[in-house]
Structures are given as structure tokens and as C-alpha cells.
């Protein structure tokens, strides 16, 4: 499956949807998109339901983006990791630093709203 990434915005966060393999070939585009969102200061949900593979370069991009988000007082959450991908996150311990949710709704409501009543 070809790699694709798209960005949407919600009143609580930015949602980055990823499709295909996150590897050495797609890493630059993946990392640039993550950093672009992190640099806005918005919380970010990375929807990974259509990710077919994630190697160490993809993991490193997420760890770097998470570190950068924390430095800016923001947050990253992951959602809907396929079992094969989720296993890699568990083995490496990344799931202890970046929260993983089953649904997009759960991830989005975990962030405080940025709109004022």
C-alpha cells in the first residue's frame, strides 16, 4: 500500500491520518507533518488505523514529535493501531510515553477543548 498522510483540524486538536507503510521511504514526509502540527502548539491525534507497517524510523519520528510537543506543553495521542503495529509499540515501550486509544473519539475527548464557552 502506498503511503499517504492527511491533516484535519477539530476544535480540540489536529488529526493526522496515516495510511500505508511508515518506513525509511516515508519517514521524511511523516516527520515533517508531525512537526508542522507540533510547532503550532495544538494537541495532535495520529490516526493509524490504516498503517500496514511501522519500522524504527517511524517510531523515532513519533518519539521526536512527542518530545517536541512536551517541550511546548502540548500532547500527542495515537489511535487505532492495527495489532501488528501495536505490538511493536508495546515491545519498544513507546506505549508508556504516548497514549494509545481504540477510537478517534476517545483520543479527541482526552484533550481539553481550545474553544471558550
PDB file of C-alpha atoms in Angstrom:
ATOM      1  CA  UNK A   1       0.000   0.000   0.000  1.00  0.00           C
ATOM      2  CA  UNK A   2       1.293   3.446  -0.890  1.00  0.00           C
ATOM      3  CA  UNK A   3       1.989   5.880   1.919  1.00  0.00           C
ATOM      4  CA  UNK A   4      -0.403   8.779   2.372  1.00  0.00           C
ATOM      5  CA  UNK A   5      -0.920  11.314   5.129  1.00  0.00           C
ATOM      6  CA  UNK A   6      -3.633  13.908   5.637  1.00  0.00           C
ATOM      7  CA  UNK A   7      -4.279  16.600   8.205  1.00  0.00           C
ATOM      8  CA  UNK A   8      -7.644  17.712   9.603  1.00  0.00           C
ATOM      9  CA  UNK A   9      -8.486  20.033  12.442  1.00  0.00           C
ATOM     10  CA  UNK A  10     -11.013  19.674  15.260  1.00  0.00           C
ATOM     11  CA  UNK A  11     -11.801  22.266  17.928  1.00  0.00           C
ATOM     12  CA  UNK A  12      -9.760  20.178  20.389  1.00  0.00           C
ATOM     13  CA  UNK A  13      -6.812  19.041  18.258  1.00  0.00           C
ATOM     14  CA  UNK A  14      -5.285  18.292  14.882  1.00  0.00           C
ATOM     15  CA  UNK A  15      -5.903  14.835  13.443  1.00  0.00           C
ATOM     16  CA  UNK A  16      -3.190  13.303  11.277  1.00  0.00           C
ATOM     17  CA  UNK A  17      -4.421  10.283   9.302  1.00  0.00           C
ATOM     18  CA  UNK A  18      -1.723   7.925   8.112  1.00  0.00           C
ATOM     19  CA  UNK A  19      -2.096   5.197   5.527  1.00  0.00           C
ATOM     20  CA  UNK A  20       0.364   2.544   4.358  1.00  0.00           C
ATOM     21  CA  UNK A  21       3.934   1.830   5.469  1.00  0.00           C
ATOM     22  CA  UNK A  22       5.818   4.199   7.758  1.00  0.00           C
ATOM     23  CA  UNK A  23       9.410   3.413   6.902  1.00  0.00           C
ATOM     24  CA  UNK A  24      12.668   4.911   5.659  1.00  0.00           C
ATOM     25  CA  UNK A  25      10.965   5.912   2.381  1.00  0.00           C
ATOM     26  CA  UNK A  26       8.039   7.764   4.001  1.00  0.00           C
ATOM     27  CA  UNK A  27       9.770   8.960   7.178  1.00  0.00           C
ATOM     28  CA  UNK A  28      10.612  12.463   5.973  1.00  0.00           C
ATOM     29  CA  UNK A  29       7.058  13.274   4.920  1.00  0.00           C
ATOM     30  CA  UNK A  30       5.667  11.669   8.098  1.00  0.00           C
ATOM     31  CA  UNK A  31       8.056  13.541  10.391  1.00  0.00           C
ATOM     32  CA  UNK A  32       7.569  16.881   8.611  1.00  0.00           C
ATOM     33  CA  UNK A  33       3.789  16.618   9.011  1.00  0.00           C
ATOM     34  CA  UNK A  34       4.074  15.713  12.699  1.00  0.00           C
ATOM     35  CA  UNK A  35       6.487  18.583  13.387  1.00  0.00           C
ATOM     36  CA  UNK A  36       4.328  21.026  11.423  1.00  0.00           C
ATOM     37  CA  UNK A  37       1.427  20.291  13.778  1.00  0.00           C
ATOM     38  CA  UNK A  38       3.550  20.190  16.931  1.00  0.00           C
ATOM     39  CA  UNK A  39       5.017  23.591  16.080  1.00  0.00           C
ATOM     40  CA  UNK A  40       1.500  25.108  16.109  1.00  0.00           C
ATOM     41  CA  UNK A  41       1.157  24.082  19.752  1.00  0.00           C
ATOM     42  CA  UNK A  42      -2.037  22.126  19.057  1.00  0.00           C
ATOM     43  CA  UNK A  43      -2.571  18.715  20.608  1.00  0.00           C
ATOM     44  CA  UNK A  44      -2.395  16.016  17.930  1.00  0.00           C
ATOM     45  CA  UNK A  45      -4.051  12.657  17.345  1.00  0.00           C
ATOM     46  CA  UNK A  46      -2.291  10.353  14.907  1.00  0.00           C
ATOM     47  CA  UNK A  47      -4.910   8.041  13.398  1.00  0.00           C
ATOM     48  CA  UNK A  48      -3.045   4.880  12.427  1.00  0.00           C
ATOM     49  CA  UNK A  49      -5.951   2.552  11.582  1.00  0.00           C
ATOM     50  CA  UNK A  50      -4.681   2.159   8.001  1.00  0.00           C
ATOM     51  CA  UNK A  51      -0.978   1.785   8.805  1.00  0.00           C
ATOM     52  CA  UNK A  52       0.304  -1.511   7.454  1.00  0.00           C
ATOM     53  CA  UNK A  53       3.874  -1.321   8.820  1.00  0.00           C
ATOM     54  CA  UNK A  54       5.978   0.910  11.067  1.00  0.00           C
ATOM     55  CA  UNK A  55       9.733   0.493  11.336  1.00  0.00           C
ATOM     56  CA  UNK A  56      12.228   2.138  13.678  1.00  0.00           C
ATOM     57  CA  UNK A  57      12.369   5.327  11.589  1.00  0.00           C
ATOM     58  CA  UNK A  58       8.612   5.776  12.088  1.00  0.00           C
ATOM     59  CA  UNK A  59       8.932   5.073  15.806  1.00  0.00           C
ATOM     60  CA  UNK A  60      11.778   7.579  16.056  1.00  0.00           C
ATOM     61  CA  UNK A  61       9.715  10.234  14.254  1.00  0.00           C
ATOM     62  CA  UNK A  62       6.867   9.764  16.746  1.00  0.00           C
ATOM     63  CA  UNK A  63       9.205   9.843  19.742  1.00  0.00           C
ATOM     64  CA  UNK A  64      10.867  13.028  18.444  1.00  0.00           C
ATOM     65  CA  UNK A  65       7.491  14.671  17.779  1.00  0.00           C
ATOM     66  CA  UNK A  66       6.249  13.674  21.229  1.00  0.00           C
ATOM     67  CA  UNK A  67       9.362  15.098  22.880  1.00  0.00           C
ATOM     68  CA  UNK A  68       8.949  18.330  20.931  1.00  0.00           C
ATOM     69  CA  UNK A  69       5.239  18.513  21.853  1.00  0.00           C
ATOM     70  CA  UNK A  70       6.026  18.037  25.539  1.00  0.00           C
ATOM     71  CA  UNK A  71       8.611  20.830  25.381  1.00  0.00           C
ATOM     72  CA  UNK A  72       5.845  23.093  24.054  1.00  0.00           C
ATOM     73  CA  UNK A  73       3.316  21.957  26.660  1.00  0.00           C
ATOM     74  CA  UNK A  74       1.270  20.031  24.103  1.00  0.00           C
ATOM     75  CA  UNK A  75       0.268  16.394  23.691  1.00  0.00           C
ATOM     76  CA  UNK A  76       0.222  13.589  21.131  1.00  0.00           C
ATOM     77  CA  UNK A  77      -2.063  10.559  21.171  1.00  0.00           C
ATOM     78  CA  UNK A  78      -2.245   7.588  18.831  1.00  0.00           C
ATOM     79  CA  UNK A  79      -5.431   5.872  17.772  1.00  0.00           C
ATOM     80  CA  UNK A  80      -6.500   2.570  16.235  1.00  0.00           C
ATOM     81  CA  UNK A  81      -3.150   0.851  15.848  1.00  0.00           C
ATOM     82  CA  UNK A  82      -3.518  -2.432  13.968  1.00  0.00           C
ATOM     83  CA  UNK A  83      -2.419  -5.386  16.175  1.00  0.00           C
ATOM     84  CA  UNK A  84       0.838  -5.915  14.281  1.00  0.00           C
ATOM     85  CA  UNK A  85       1.804  -2.253  14.676  1.00  0.00           C
ATOM     86  CA  UNK A  86       0.591  -2.038  18.276  1.00  0.00           C
ATOM     87  CA  UNK A  87       2.825  -4.981  19.175  1.00  0.00           C
ATOM     88  CA  UNK A  88       5.903  -3.000  18.089  1.00  0.00           C
ATOM     89  CA  UNK A  89       4.822  -0.071  20.274  1.00  0.00           C
ATOM     90  CA  UNK A  90       4.398  -2.388  23.266  1.00  0.00           C
ATOM     91  CA  UNK A  91       7.726  -4.181  22.736  1.00  0.00           C
ATOM     92  CA  UNK A  92       9.610  -0.879  22.496  1.00  0.00           C
ATOM     93  CA  UNK A  93       7.737   0.677  25.440  1.00  0.00           C
ATOM     94  CA  UNK A  94       6.570   3.667  23.419  1.00  0.00           C
ATOM     95  CA  UNK A  95       3.007   2.983  24.555  1.00  0.00           C
ATOM     96  CA  UNK A  96       4.119   4.075  28.045  1.00  0.00           C
ATOM     97  CA  UNK A  97       5.013   7.565  26.785  1.00  0.00           C
ATOM     98  CA  UNK A  98       2.464   8.176  24.033  1.00  0.00           C
ATOM     99  CA  UNK A  99      -1.129   7.239  24.904  1.00  0.00           C
ATOM    100  CA  UNK A 100      -2.896   4.854  22.550  1.00  0.00           C
ATOM    101  CA  UNK A 101      -6.681   4.870  22.208  1.00  0.00           C
ATOM    102  CA  UNK A 102      -9.007   2.445  20.457  1.00  0.00           C
ATOM    103  CA  UNK A 103     -11.179   5.100  18.822  1.00  0.00           C
ATOM    104  CA  UNK A 104     -10.711   8.556  17.411  1.00  0.00           C
ATOM    105  CA  UNK A 105     -13.465   9.870  19.666  1.00  0.00           C
ATOM    106  CA  UNK A 106     -11.693   8.603  22.816  1.00  0.00           C
ATOM    107  CA  UNK A 107      -8.465  10.262  21.731  1.00  0.00           C
ATOM    108  CA  UNK A 108     -10.076  13.584  20.801  1.00  0.00           C
ATOM    109  CA  UNK A 109     -12.018  13.925  24.053  1.00  0.00           C
ATOM    110  CA  UNK A 110      -8.856  13.223  26.040  1.00  0.00           C
ATOM    111  CA  UNK A 111      -7.663  16.709  25.089  1.00  0.00           C
ATOM    112  CA  UNK A 112      -9.103  19.863  26.639  1.00  0.00           C
ATOM    113  CA  UNK A 113     -11.201  21.990  24.308  1.00  0.00           C
ATOM    114  CA  UNK A 114      -9.433  25.053  22.945  1.00  0.00           C
ATOM    115  CA  UNK A 115     -12.685  26.943  22.379  1.00  0.00           C
ATOM    116  CA  UNK A 116     -14.037  29.232  25.024  1.00  0.00           C
ATOM    117  CA  UNK A 117     -17.684  28.961  26.114  1.00  0.00           C
TER     118      UNK A 117
END
